[in-house]
Amino acid sequence: MNQVMVVTGGSRGIGAATSLLASRRGYAVCINYRSDADAAERLRARIVAEGGAAIAVQADVGVEADVLRLFATVDAELGPVTALVNNVGILETQGKLVDMSAERFQRVFTTNVVSCLLCSREAVKRMSTLSGGRGGGIVNVGSGASRHGAGGVYVDYAASKGAIDVLTLGLSKEVGAEGIRVNCVRPGIIYTDIHASGGDPDRVDKLAATVPMQRGGQPEEIAETILWLLGPQSSYVSGALVDAGGAR
Ligand code: NAP
């Protein structure tokens, strides 16, 4: 049976490392992206050149119509999804809560939380053994920020990641008898472009000394954790919040 994975925000950073590793482990992969079509196409071409199967689909996963189109495209081109990685997440310029706008709160929560709800809903519809599906796995990409709160930097982002933790716990219970496992990986500080969005491109190197393991993480290390959570090796793990932050 085909294993089909959807990786939201699968074109860059942690999502790109996950898409590539998933292909190497035998999944047909849908690389979702929002605006950087070149990055998505480069990754798709690389996977196909390695002998894998991949499609790149533009969709803003905070928008319901886009999510419906994304999953319909996957149905038609790869078959029903068996693994979903809710990887999309944004943060905005570092600052204090008193200086943040309502529009920013909406953007962060829509992109980080509503996207996860919408994509999980579409995946559960297709995976659930109650509706004739063959089960599957969902991994949400949370953040260590839900433990430390990111005060003075981006509490809105940290709060959105707290919602991801709770969604993981609740949904894992809701679909536990439907052949679906739901888990969350909470990365620490990882070398990706996301830190530039917060106005701090060198953040990983600046904070490396605060990590007990004395270094930032690589996207590939998070991808390995995600693939483990989706694979048979973790068959009795569901509702877990797995910290991958070098003990930070
Ligand atoms: P990144 O390098 O900034 O990549 C973001 C990806 O998400 C890109 O593929 C981007 O597509 C896509 N994207 C953004 N908004 C989207 C939307 N509305 N719809 C569809 N795609 C969208 O991010 P990252 O650092 O790899 O982060 C991935 C996840 O890990 C996030 O949930 C983040 O919160 C979490 N995380 C990261 C770190 C870290 O240190 N990097 C730490 C803890 C948690 P385009 O290029 O087309 O815009």
PDB file of C-alpha atoms and ligand atoms in Angstrom:
ATOM      1  CA  MET A   1       0.000   0.000   0.000  1.00  0.00           C
ATOM      2  CA  ASN A   2       1.241   3.506  -0.865  1.00  0.00           C
ATOM      3  CA  GLN A   3       2.326   5.630   2.066  1.00  0.00           C
ATOM      4  CA  VAL A   4       1.379   9.227   1.290  1.00  0.00           C
ATOM      5  CA  MET A   5       2.637  12.143   3.362  1.00  0.00           C
ATOM      6  CA  VAL A   6       1.505  15.764   3.361  1.00  0.00           C
ATOM      7  CA  VAL A   7       4.054  18.173   4.819  1.00  0.00           C
ATOM      8  CA  THR A   8       2.662  21.646   5.362  1.00  0.00           C
ATOM      9  CA  GLY A   9       5.384  24.226   4.800  1.00  0.00           C
ATOM     10  CA  GLY A  10       7.359  21.366   3.302  1.00  0.00           C
ATOM     11  CA  SER A  11       9.551  23.433   0.999  1.00  0.00           C
ATOM     12  CA  ARG A  12      12.057  25.016   3.393  1.00  0.00           C
ATOM     13  CA  GLY A  13      13.640  24.452   6.798  1.00  0.00           C
ATOM     14  CA  ILE A  14      12.356  21.590   8.961  1.00  0.00           C
ATOM     15  CA  GLY A  15       9.586  20.843   6.462  1.00  0.00           C
ATOM     16  CA  ALA A  16      12.035  20.433   3.578  1.00  0.00           C
ATOM     17  CA  ALA A  17      14.263  18.096   5.605  1.00  0.00           C
ATOM     18  CA  THR A  18      11.152  16.083   6.496  1.00  0.00           C
ATOM     19  CA  SER A  19       9.936  15.877   2.884  1.00  0.00           C
ATOM     20  CA  LEU A  20      13.334  14.640   1.707  1.00  0.00           C
ATOM     21  CA  LEU A  21      13.752  12.063   4.475  1.00  0.00           C
ATOM     22  CA  ALA A  22      10.184  10.834   4.010  1.00  0.00           C
ATOM     23  CA  SER A  23      10.812  10.250   0.328  1.00  0.00           C
ATOM     24  CA  ARG A  24      13.971   8.308   1.133  1.00  0.00           C
ATOM     25  CA  ARG A  25      11.900   6.169   3.526  1.00  0.00           C
ATOM     26  CA  GLY A  26       9.412   5.338   0.761  1.00  0.00           C
ATOM     27  CA  TYR A  27       6.632   7.893   1.143  1.00  0.00           C
ATOM     28  CA  ALA A  28       5.092   9.703  -1.803  1.00  0.00           C
ATOM     29  CA  VAL A  29       5.289  13.303  -0.609  1.00  0.00           C
ATOM     30  CA  CYS A  30       3.164  16.400  -1.045  1.00  0.00           C
ATOM     31  CA  ILE A  31       5.344  19.457  -0.479  1.00  0.00           C
ATOM     32  CA  ASN A  32       3.016  22.276   0.502  1.00  0.00           C
ATOM     33  CA  TYR A  33       4.225  25.874   0.374  1.00  0.00           C
ATOM     34  CA  ARG A  34       2.725  29.356   0.446  1.00  0.00           C
ATOM     35  CA  SER A  35       4.771  31.673  -1.773  1.00  0.00           C
ATOM     36  CA  ASP A  36       8.276  30.463  -2.659  1.00  0.00           C
ATOM     37  CA  ALA A  37       7.458  28.304  -5.689  1.00  0.00           C
ATOM     38  CA  ASP A  38      11.132  28.047  -6.701  1.00  0.00           C
ATOM     39  CA  ALA A  39      12.185  26.453  -3.414  1.00  0.00           C
ATOM     40  CA  ALA A  40       9.294  23.981  -3.599  1.00  0.00           C
ATOM     41  CA  GLU A  41      10.045  23.080  -7.215  1.00  0.00           C
ATOM     42  CA  ARG A  42      13.777  22.621  -6.512  1.00  0.00           C
ATOM     43  CA  LEU A  43      12.968  20.171  -3.725  1.00  0.00           C
ATOM     44  CA  ARG A  44      10.356  18.343  -5.802  1.00  0.00           C
ATOM     45  CA  ALA A  45      12.854  17.959  -8.677  1.00  0.00           C
ATOM     46  CA  ARG A  46      15.537  16.691  -6.274  1.00  0.00           C
ATOM     47  CA  ILE A  47      13.201  14.028  -4.865  1.00  0.00           C
ATOM     48  CA  VAL A  48      12.129  12.911  -8.335  1.00  0.00           C
ATOM     49  CA  ALA A  49      15.774  12.815  -9.483  1.00  0.00           C
ATOM     50  CA  GLU A  50      16.482  10.459  -6.556  1.00  0.00           C
ATOM     51  CA  GLY A  51      13.689   8.171  -7.776  1.00  0.00           C
ATOM     52  CA  GLY A  52      10.998   9.344  -5.339  1.00  0.00           C
ATOM     53  CA  ALA A  53       7.456  10.564  -5.943  1.00  0.00           C
ATOM     54  CA  ALA A  54       6.577  14.128  -5.008  1.00  0.00           C
ATOM     55  CA  ILE A  55       4.239  16.953  -5.900  1.00  0.00           C
ATOM     56  CA  ALA A  56       4.473  20.600  -4.841  1.00  0.00           C
ATOM     57  CA  VAL A  57       1.164  22.302  -4.036  1.00  0.00           C
ATOM     58  CA  GLN A  58       0.724  25.979  -3.291  1.00  0.00           C
ATOM     59  CA  ALA A  59      -1.841  26.560  -0.552  1.00  0.00           C
ATOM     60  CA  ASP A  60      -2.131  28.938   2.377  1.00  0.00           C
ATOM     61  CA  VAL A  61      -3.068  26.389   5.019  1.00  0.00           C
ATOM     62  CA  GLY A  62      -4.674  29.040   7.191  1.00  0.00           C
ATOM     63  CA  VAL A  63      -7.403  29.367   4.528  1.00  0.00           C
ATOM     64  CA  GLU A  64     -10.077  26.644   4.449  1.00  0.00           C
ATOM     65  CA  ALA A  65     -10.652  26.697   0.679  1.00  0.00           C
ATOM     66  CA  ASP A  66      -6.910  26.266   0.100  1.00  0.00           C
ATOM     67  CA  VAL A  67      -6.768  23.319   2.508  1.00  0.00           C
ATOM     68  CA  LEU A  68      -9.708  21.615   0.769  1.00  0.00           C
ATOM     69  CA  ARG A  69      -7.965  22.081  -2.582  1.00  0.00           C
ATOM     70  CA  LEU A  70      -4.663  20.803  -1.148  1.00  0.00           C
ATOM     71  CA  PHE A  71      -6.158  17.520   0.086  1.00  0.00           C
ATOM     72  CA  ALA A  72      -8.270  17.040  -3.058  1.00  0.00           C
ATOM     73  CA  THR A  73      -5.088  17.435  -5.131  1.00  0.00           C
ATOM     74  CA  VAL A  74      -3.304  14.843  -3.001  1.00  0.00           C
ATOM     75  CA  ASP A  75      -6.280  12.439  -3.367  1.00  0.00           C
ATOM     76  CA  ALA A  76      -6.158  12.792  -7.138  1.00  0.00           C
ATOM     77  CA  GLU A  77      -2.388  12.713  -7.681  1.00  0.00           C
ATOM     78  CA  LEU A  78      -0.948  10.535  -4.901  1.00  0.00           C
ATOM     79  CA  GLY A  79      -3.910   8.815  -3.232  1.00  0.00           C
ATOM     80  CA  PRO A  80      -5.377   9.359   0.233  1.00  0.00           C
ATOM     81  CA  VAL A  81      -3.027  10.755   2.850  1.00  0.00           C
ATOM     82  CA  THR A  82      -1.614   8.305   5.415  1.00  0.00           C
ATOM     83  CA  ALA A  83       0.746  10.712   7.228  1.00  0.00           C
ATOM     84  CA  LEU A  84       0.294  14.409   7.955  1.00  0.00           C
ATOM     85  CA  VAL A  85       3.011  16.689   9.271  1.00  0.00           C
ATOM     86  CA  ASN A  86       1.508  19.945  10.521  1.00  0.00           C
ATOM     87  CA  ASN A  87       4.779  21.810  10.207  1.00  0.00           C
ATOM     88  CA  VAL A  88       3.730  25.328   9.200  1.00  0.00           C
ATOM     89  CA  GLY A  89       4.533  27.966  11.743  1.00  0.00           C
ATOM     90  CA  ILE A  90       5.434  31.631  11.633  1.00  0.00           C
ATOM     91  CA  LEU A  91       6.752  34.154  14.076  1.00  0.00           C
ATOM     92  CA  GLU A  92       6.935  37.907  13.714  1.00  0.00           C
ATOM     93  CA  THR A  93       9.308  40.631  14.860  1.00  0.00           C
ATOM     94  CA  GLN A  94      10.592  40.253  18.418  1.00  0.00           C
ATOM     95  CA  GLY A  95       8.931  42.564  20.933  1.00  0.00           C
ATOM     96  CA  LYS A  96       6.656  42.936  23.918  1.00  0.00           C
ATOM     97  CA  LEU A  97       2.973  42.109  24.010  1.00  0.00           C
ATOM     98  CA  VAL A  98       2.016  45.764  24.627  1.00  0.00           C
ATOM     99  CA  ASP A  99       3.418  46.675  21.216  1.00  0.00           C
ATOM    100  CA  MET A 100       1.721  43.896  19.235  1.00  0.00           C
ATOM    101  CA  SER A 101      -1.335  44.503  17.020  1.00  0.00           C
ATOM    102  CA  ALA A 102      -4.568  42.538  16.862  1.00  0.00           C
ATOM    103  CA  GLU A 103      -3.826  41.844  13.189  1.00  0.00           C
ATOM    104  CA  ARG A 104      -0.555  40.181  14.202  1.00  0.00           C
ATOM    105  CA  PHE A 105      -2.357  37.975  16.739  1.00  0.00           C
ATOM    106  CA  GLN A 106      -4.799  36.936  14.006  1.00  0.00           C
ATOM    107  CA  ARG A 107      -2.004  36.136  11.536  1.00  0.00           C
ATOM    108  CA  VAL A 108       0.004  34.099  14.035  1.00  0.00           C
ATOM    109  CA  PHE A 109      -2.966  32.102  15.348  1.00  0.00           C
ATOM    110  CA  THR A 110      -4.501  31.549  11.914  1.00  0.00           C
ATOM    111  CA  THR A 111      -1.221  30.341  10.442  1.00  0.00           C
ATOM    112  CA  ASN A 112      -0.001  28.322  13.417  1.00  0.00           C
ATOM    113  CA  VAL A 113      -3.218  26.937  14.953  1.00  0.00           C
ATOM    114  CA  VAL A 114      -6.185  27.174  12.539  1.00  0.00           C
ATOM    115  CA  SER A 115      -4.020  25.569   9.833  1.00  0.00           C
ATOM    116  CA  CYS A 116      -3.365  22.610  12.122  1.00  0.00           C
ATOM    117  CA  LEU A 117      -7.075  22.221  12.922  1.00  0.00           C
ATOM    118  CA  LEU A 118      -8.094  22.406   9.256  1.00  0.00           C
ATOM    119  CA  CYS A 119      -5.424  20.024   7.951  1.00  0.00           C
ATOM    120  CA  SER A 120      -5.967  17.549  10.796  1.00  0.00           C
ATOM    121  CA  ARG A 121      -9.703  17.532  10.067  1.00  0.00           C
ATOM    122  CA  GLU A 122      -9.139  16.722   6.396  1.00  0.00           C
ATOM    123  CA  ALA A 123      -6.573  14.050   7.247  1.00  0.00           C
ATOM    124  CA  VAL A 124      -8.777  12.356   9.883  1.00  0.00           C
ATOM    125  CA  LYS A 125     -11.672  12.198   7.400  1.00  0.00           C
ATOM    126  CA  ARG A 126      -9.453  10.204   5.054  1.00  0.00           C
ATOM    127  CA  MET A 127      -7.492   8.102   7.595  1.00  0.00           C
ATOM    128  CA  SER A 128     -10.204   7.082  10.046  1.00  0.00           C
ATOM    129  CA  THR A 129     -11.030   3.379  10.066  1.00  0.00           C
ATOM    130  CA  LEU A 130     -14.585   4.427  11.038  1.00  0.00           C
ATOM    131  CA  SER A 131     -15.051   5.963   7.599  1.00  0.00           C
ATOM    132  CA  GLY A 132     -13.300   3.209   5.645  1.00  0.00           C
ATOM    133  CA  GLY A 133      -9.774   4.614   5.850  1.00  0.00           C
ATOM    134  CA  ARG A 134      -6.692   2.566   6.704  1.00  0.00           C
ATOM    135  CA  GLY A 135      -5.499   4.627   9.669  1.00  0.00           C
ATOM    136  CA  GLY A 136      -2.453   6.845   9.746  1.00  0.00           C
ATOM    137  CA  GLY A 137      -0.344   9.248  11.725  1.00  0.00           C
ATOM    138  CA  ILE A 138      -0.249  12.960  12.439  1.00  0.00           C
ATOM    139  CA  VAL A 139       2.748  14.826  13.790  1.00  0.00           C
ATOM    140  CA  ASN A 140       2.365  18.422  14.879  1.00  0.00           C
ATOM    141  CA  VAL A 141       5.447  20.606  15.005  1.00  0.00           C
ATOM    142  CA  GLY A 142       5.177  22.572  18.224  1.00  0.00           C
ATOM    143  CA  SER A 143       7.995  24.389  19.961  1.00  0.00           C
ATOM    144  CA  GLY A 144       9.969  24.510  23.165  1.00  0.00           C
ATOM    145  CA  ALA A 145       8.445  28.011  23.385  1.00  0.00           C
ATOM    146  CA  SER A 146       5.271  26.442  24.795  1.00  0.00           C
ATOM    147  CA  ARG A 147       7.324  25.488  27.875  1.00  0.00           C
ATOM    148  CA  HIS A 148       9.364  28.686  28.373  1.00  0.00           C
ATOM    149  CA  GLY A 149       6.800  31.184  27.021  1.00  0.00           C
ATOM    150  CA  ALA A 150       9.141  33.434  24.984  1.00  0.00           C
ATOM    151  CA  GLY A 151       8.488  36.422  27.211  1.00  0.00           C
ATOM    152  CA  GLY A 152       9.848  39.701  25.819  1.00  0.00           C
ATOM    153  CA  VAL A 153      10.325  38.138  22.405  1.00  0.00           C
ATOM    154  CA  TYR A 154       7.123  36.607  21.025  1.00  0.00           C
ATOM    155  CA  VAL A 155       4.575  35.467  23.588  1.00  0.00           C
ATOM    156  CA  ASP A 156       1.950  35.303  20.837  1.00  0.00           C
ATOM    157  CA  TYR A 157       3.971  32.624  19.044  1.00  0.00           C
ATOM    158  CA  ALA A 158       4.548  30.723  22.305  1.00  0.00           C
ATOM    159  CA  ALA A 159       0.818  30.847  23.091  1.00  0.00           C
ATOM    160  CA  SER A 160       0.010  29.455  19.646  1.00  0.00           C
ATOM    161  CA  LYS A 161       2.414  26.580  20.290  1.00  0.00           C
ATOM    162  CA  GLY A 162       0.698  25.922  23.631  1.00  0.00           C
ATOM    163  CA  ALA A 163      -2.478  25.411  21.612  1.00  0.00           C
ATOM    164  CA  ILE A 164      -0.630  22.862  19.460  1.00  0.00           C
ATOM    165  CA  ASP A 165       0.344  20.878  22.567  1.00  0.00           C
ATOM    166  CA  VAL A 166      -3.269  20.748  23.739  1.00  0.00           C
ATOM    167  CA  LEU A 167      -4.609  19.907  20.289  1.00  0.00           C
ATOM    168  CA  THR A 168      -2.174  16.986  20.185  1.00  0.00           C
ATOM    169  CA  LEU A 169      -3.384  15.657  23.532  1.00  0.00           C
ATOM    170  CA  GLY A 170      -7.078  16.037  22.734  1.00  0.00           C
ATOM    171  CA  LEU A 171      -7.019  14.758  19.166  1.00  0.00           C
ATOM    172  CA  SER A 172      -4.901  11.745  20.091  1.00  0.00           C
ATOM    173  CA  LYS A 173      -7.659  10.690  22.506  1.00  0.00           C
ATOM    174  CA  GLU A 174     -10.437  11.501  20.039  1.00  0.00           C
ATOM    175  CA  VAL A 175      -9.046   9.328  17.230  1.00  0.00           C
ATOM    176  CA  GLY A 176      -7.176   6.698  19.237  1.00  0.00           C
ATOM    177  CA  ALA A 177      -9.764   4.042  18.375  1.00  0.00           C
ATOM    178  CA  GLU A 178      -9.806   5.036  14.692  1.00  0.00           C
ATOM    179  CA  GLY A 179      -6.319   3.791  13.783  1.00  0.00           C
ATOM    180  CA  ILE A 180      -4.735   7.235  13.993  1.00  0.00           C
ATOM    181  CA  ARG A 181      -1.835   8.259  16.234  1.00  0.00           C
ATOM    182  CA  VAL A 182      -1.250  11.966  16.946  1.00  0.00           C
ATOM    183  CA  ASN A 183       2.017  13.255  18.375  1.00  0.00           C
ATOM    184  CA  CYS A 184       3.955  16.486  18.662  1.00  0.00           C
ATOM    185  CA  VAL A 185       7.641  17.261  18.340  1.00  0.00           C
ATOM    186  CA  ARG A 186       8.824  20.408  20.120  1.00  0.00           C
ATOM    187  CA  PRO A 187      12.076  21.622  18.563  1.00  0.00           C
ATOM    188  CA  GLY A 188      14.483  23.860  20.418  1.00  0.00           C
ATOM    189  CA  ILE A 189      16.526  26.328  18.373  1.00  0.00           C
ATOM    190  CA  ILE A 190      17.127  25.001  14.886  1.00  0.00           C
ATOM    191  CA  TYR A 191      19.133  26.429  11.985  1.00  0.00           C
ATOM    192  CA  THR A 192      16.418  27.671   9.587  1.00  0.00           C
ATOM    193  CA  ASP A 193      15.297  30.962   8.061  1.00  0.00           C
ATOM    194  CA  ILE A 194      12.490  31.434  10.604  1.00  0.00           C
ATOM    195  CA  HIS A 195      14.731  33.457  12.915  1.00  0.00           C
ATOM    196  CA  ALA A 196      15.274  36.095  10.248  1.00  0.00           C
ATOM    197  CA  SER A 197      11.473  36.632  10.260  1.00  0.00           C
ATOM    198  CA  GLY A 198      11.786  37.622  13.920  1.00  0.00           C
ATOM    199  CA  GLY A 199      14.528  40.106  13.013  1.00  0.00           C
ATOM    200  CA  ASP A 200      17.261  37.923  14.558  1.00  0.00           C
ATOM    201  CA  PRO A 201      18.923  35.832  11.818  1.00  0.00           C
ATOM    202  CA  ASP A 202      21.833  34.816  14.096  1.00  0.00           C
ATOM    203  CA  ARG A 203      19.569  33.731  16.972  1.00  0.00           C
ATOM    204  CA  VAL A 204      20.657  30.089  16.942  1.00  0.00           C
ATOM    205  CA  ASP A 205      24.354  30.911  17.289  1.00  0.00           C
ATOM    206  CA  LYS A 206      23.603  33.570  19.929  1.00  0.00           C
ATOM    207  CA  LEU A 207      21.662  31.102  22.079  1.00  0.00           C
ATOM    208  CA  ALA A 208      23.782  28.000  21.435  1.00  0.00           C
ATOM    209  CA  ALA A 209      25.694  28.398  24.707  1.00  0.00           C
ATOM    210  CA  THR A 210      22.405  28.322  26.673  1.00  0.00           C
ATOM    211  CA  VAL A 211      21.651  24.856  25.332  1.00  0.00           C
ATOM    212  CA  PRO A 212      22.985  22.105  27.621  1.00  0.00           C
ATOM    213  CA  MET A 213      24.257  20.278  24.545  1.00  0.00           C
ATOM    214  CA  GLN A 214      26.041  23.534  23.594  1.00  0.00           C
ATOM    215  CA  ARG A 215      24.719  23.813  20.043  1.00  0.00           C
ATOM    216  CA  GLY A 216      21.700  24.545  17.908  1.00  0.00           C
ATOM    217  CA  GLY A 217      19.905  21.742  16.103  1.00  0.00           C
ATOM    218  CA  GLN A 218      19.791  20.856  12.421  1.00  0.00           C
ATOM    219  CA  PRO A 219      16.489  20.482  10.516  1.00  0.00           C
ATOM    220  CA  GLU A 220      17.487  16.902   9.670  1.00  0.00           C
ATOM    221  CA  GLU A 221      17.542  16.015  13.389  1.00  0.00           C
ATOM    222  CA  ILE A 222      13.925  17.129  13.747  1.00  0.00           C
ATOM    223  CA  ALA A 223      12.972  15.296  10.548  1.00  0.00           C
ATOM    224  CA  GLU A 224      14.356  12.050  12.018  1.00  0.00           C
ATOM    225  CA  THR A 225      12.187  12.506  15.113  1.00  0.00           C
ATOM    226  CA  ILE A 226       9.102  13.192  12.975  1.00  0.00           C
ATOM    227  CA  LEU A 227       9.700  10.096  10.834  1.00  0.00           C
ATOM    228  CA  TRP A 228      10.159   7.986  13.975  1.00  0.00           C
ATOM    229  CA  LEU A 229       6.845   9.264  15.350  1.00  0.00           C
ATOM    230  CA  LEU A 230       5.117   8.303  12.088  1.00  0.00           C
ATOM    231  CA  GLY A 231       6.768   4.917  11.710  1.00  0.00           C
ATOM    232  CA  PRO A 232       6.108   1.432  13.085  1.00  0.00           C
ATOM    233  CA  GLN A 233       8.922   1.790  15.655  1.00  0.00           C
ATOM    234  CA  SER A 234       6.653   4.133  17.684  1.00  0.00           C
ATOM    235  CA  SER A 235       3.489   2.032  17.244  1.00  0.00           C
ATOM    236  CA  TYR A 236       2.310   2.467  20.870  1.00  0.00           C
ATOM    237  CA  VAL A 237       3.171   6.186  21.142  1.00  0.00           C
ATOM    238  CA  SER A 238       0.296   8.646  20.825  1.00  0.00           C
ATOM    239  CA  GLY A 239      -0.456  11.949  22.533  1.00  0.00           C
ATOM    240  CA  ALA A 240       3.259  12.457  23.196  1.00  0.00           C
ATOM    241  CA  LEU A 241       5.015  15.820  23.303  1.00  0.00           C
ATOM    242  CA  VAL A 242       8.571  14.966  22.303  1.00  0.00           C
ATOM    243  CA  ASP A 243      11.168  17.602  23.141  1.00  0.00           C
ATOM    244  CA  ALA A 244      14.011  17.844  20.645  1.00  0.00           C
ATOM    245  CA  GLY A 245      15.971  20.777  21.994  1.00  0.00           C
ATOM    246  CA  GLY A 246      19.315  19.523  23.223  1.00  0.00           C
ATOM    247  CA  ALA A 247      17.932  19.418  26.820  1.00  0.00           C
ATOM    248  CA  ARG A 248      16.995  23.119  26.712  1.00  0.00           C
TER     249      ARG A 248
HETATM  250  P1  NAP B   1      10.861  28.219   7.897  1.00  0.00           P
HETATM  251  O1  NAP B   1      12.277  27.818   7.606  1.00  0.00           O
HETATM  252  O2  NAP B   1      10.530  29.655   8.088  1.00  0.00           O
HETATM  253  O3  NAP B   1       9.926  27.578   6.760  1.00  0.00           O
HETATM  254  C1  NAP B   1       8.579  27.881   6.754  1.00  0.00           C
HETATM  255  C2  NAP B   1       7.849  27.018   5.731  1.00  0.00           C
HETATM  256  O4  NAP B   1       6.445  27.206   5.954  1.00  0.00           O
HETATM  257  C3  NAP B   1       8.111  27.407   4.303  1.00  0.00           C
HETATM  258  O5  NAP B   1       8.054  26.236   3.494  1.00  0.00           O
HETATM  259  C4  NAP B   1       6.933  28.343   3.988  1.00  0.00           C
HETATM  260  O6  NAP B   1       6.584  28.399   2.617  1.00  0.00           O
HETATM  261  C5  NAP B   1       5.837  27.652   4.749  1.00  0.00           C
HETATM  262  N1  NAP B   1       4.665  28.477   5.106  1.00  0.00           N
HETATM  263  C6  NAP B   1       4.628  29.562   5.910  1.00  0.00           C
HETATM  264  N2  NAP B   1       3.368  30.000   6.042  1.00  0.00           N
HETATM  265  C7  NAP B   1       2.584  29.163   5.308  1.00  0.00           C
HETATM  266  C8  NAP B   1       1.191  29.070   5.046  1.00  0.00           C
HETATM  267  N3  NAP B   1       0.319  29.945   5.581  1.00  0.00           N
HETATM  268  N4  NAP B   1       0.742  28.080   4.243  1.00  0.00           N
HETATM  269  C9  NAP B   1       1.606  27.170   3.704  1.00  0.00           C
HETATM  270  N5  NAP B   1       2.944  27.210   3.921  1.00  0.00           N
HETATM  271  C10 NAP B   1       3.427  28.190   4.708  1.00  0.00           C
HETATM  272  O7  NAP B   1      10.335  27.486   9.233  1.00  0.00           O
HETATM  273  P2  NAP B   1      11.034  26.387  10.175  1.00  0.00           P
HETATM  274  O8  NAP B   1      12.011  27.079  11.084  1.00  0.00           O
HETATM  275  O9  NAP B   1      11.463  25.228   9.376  1.00  0.00           O
HETATM  276  O10 NAP B   1       9.787  26.009  11.107  1.00  0.00           O
HETATM  277  C11 NAP B   1       8.982  24.882  10.873  1.00  0.00           C
HETATM  278  C12 NAP B   1       8.169  24.631  12.136  1.00  0.00           C
HETATM  279  O11 NAP B   1       9.057  24.401  13.233  1.00  0.00           O
HETATM  280  C13 NAP B   1       7.286  25.816  12.569  1.00  0.00           C
HETATM  281  O12 NAP B   1       6.070  25.339  13.072  1.00  0.00           O
HETATM  282  C14 NAP B   1       8.073  26.453  13.686  1.00  0.00           C
HETATM  283  O13 NAP B   1       7.259  27.159  14.579  1.00  0.00           O
HETATM  284  C15 NAP B   1       8.691  25.227  14.318  1.00  0.00           C
HETATM  285  N6  NAP B   1       9.870  25.513  15.145  1.00  0.00           N
HETATM  286  C16 NAP B   1      11.008  25.989  14.570  1.00  0.00           C
HETATM  287  C17 NAP B   1      12.113  26.250  15.365  1.00  0.00           C
HETATM  288  C18 NAP B   1      13.397  26.785  14.810  1.00  0.00           C
HETATM  289  O14 NAP B   1      14.287  27.143  15.603  1.00  0.00           O
HETATM  290  N7  NAP B   1      13.551  26.870  13.499  1.00  0.00           N
HETATM  291  C19 NAP B   1      12.038  26.035  16.754  1.00  0.00           C
HETATM  292  C20 NAP B   1      10.867  25.532  17.294  1.00  0.00           C
HETATM  293  C21 NAP B   1       9.786  25.273  16.475  1.00  0.00           C
HETATM  294  P3  NAP B   1       7.102  29.648   1.673  1.00  0.00           P
HETATM  295  O15 NAP B   1       8.592  29.534   1.625  1.00  0.00           O
HETATM  296  O16 NAP B   1       6.444  29.420   0.380  1.00  0.00           O
HETATM  297  O17 NAP B   1       6.670  30.896   2.379  1.00  0.00           O
END
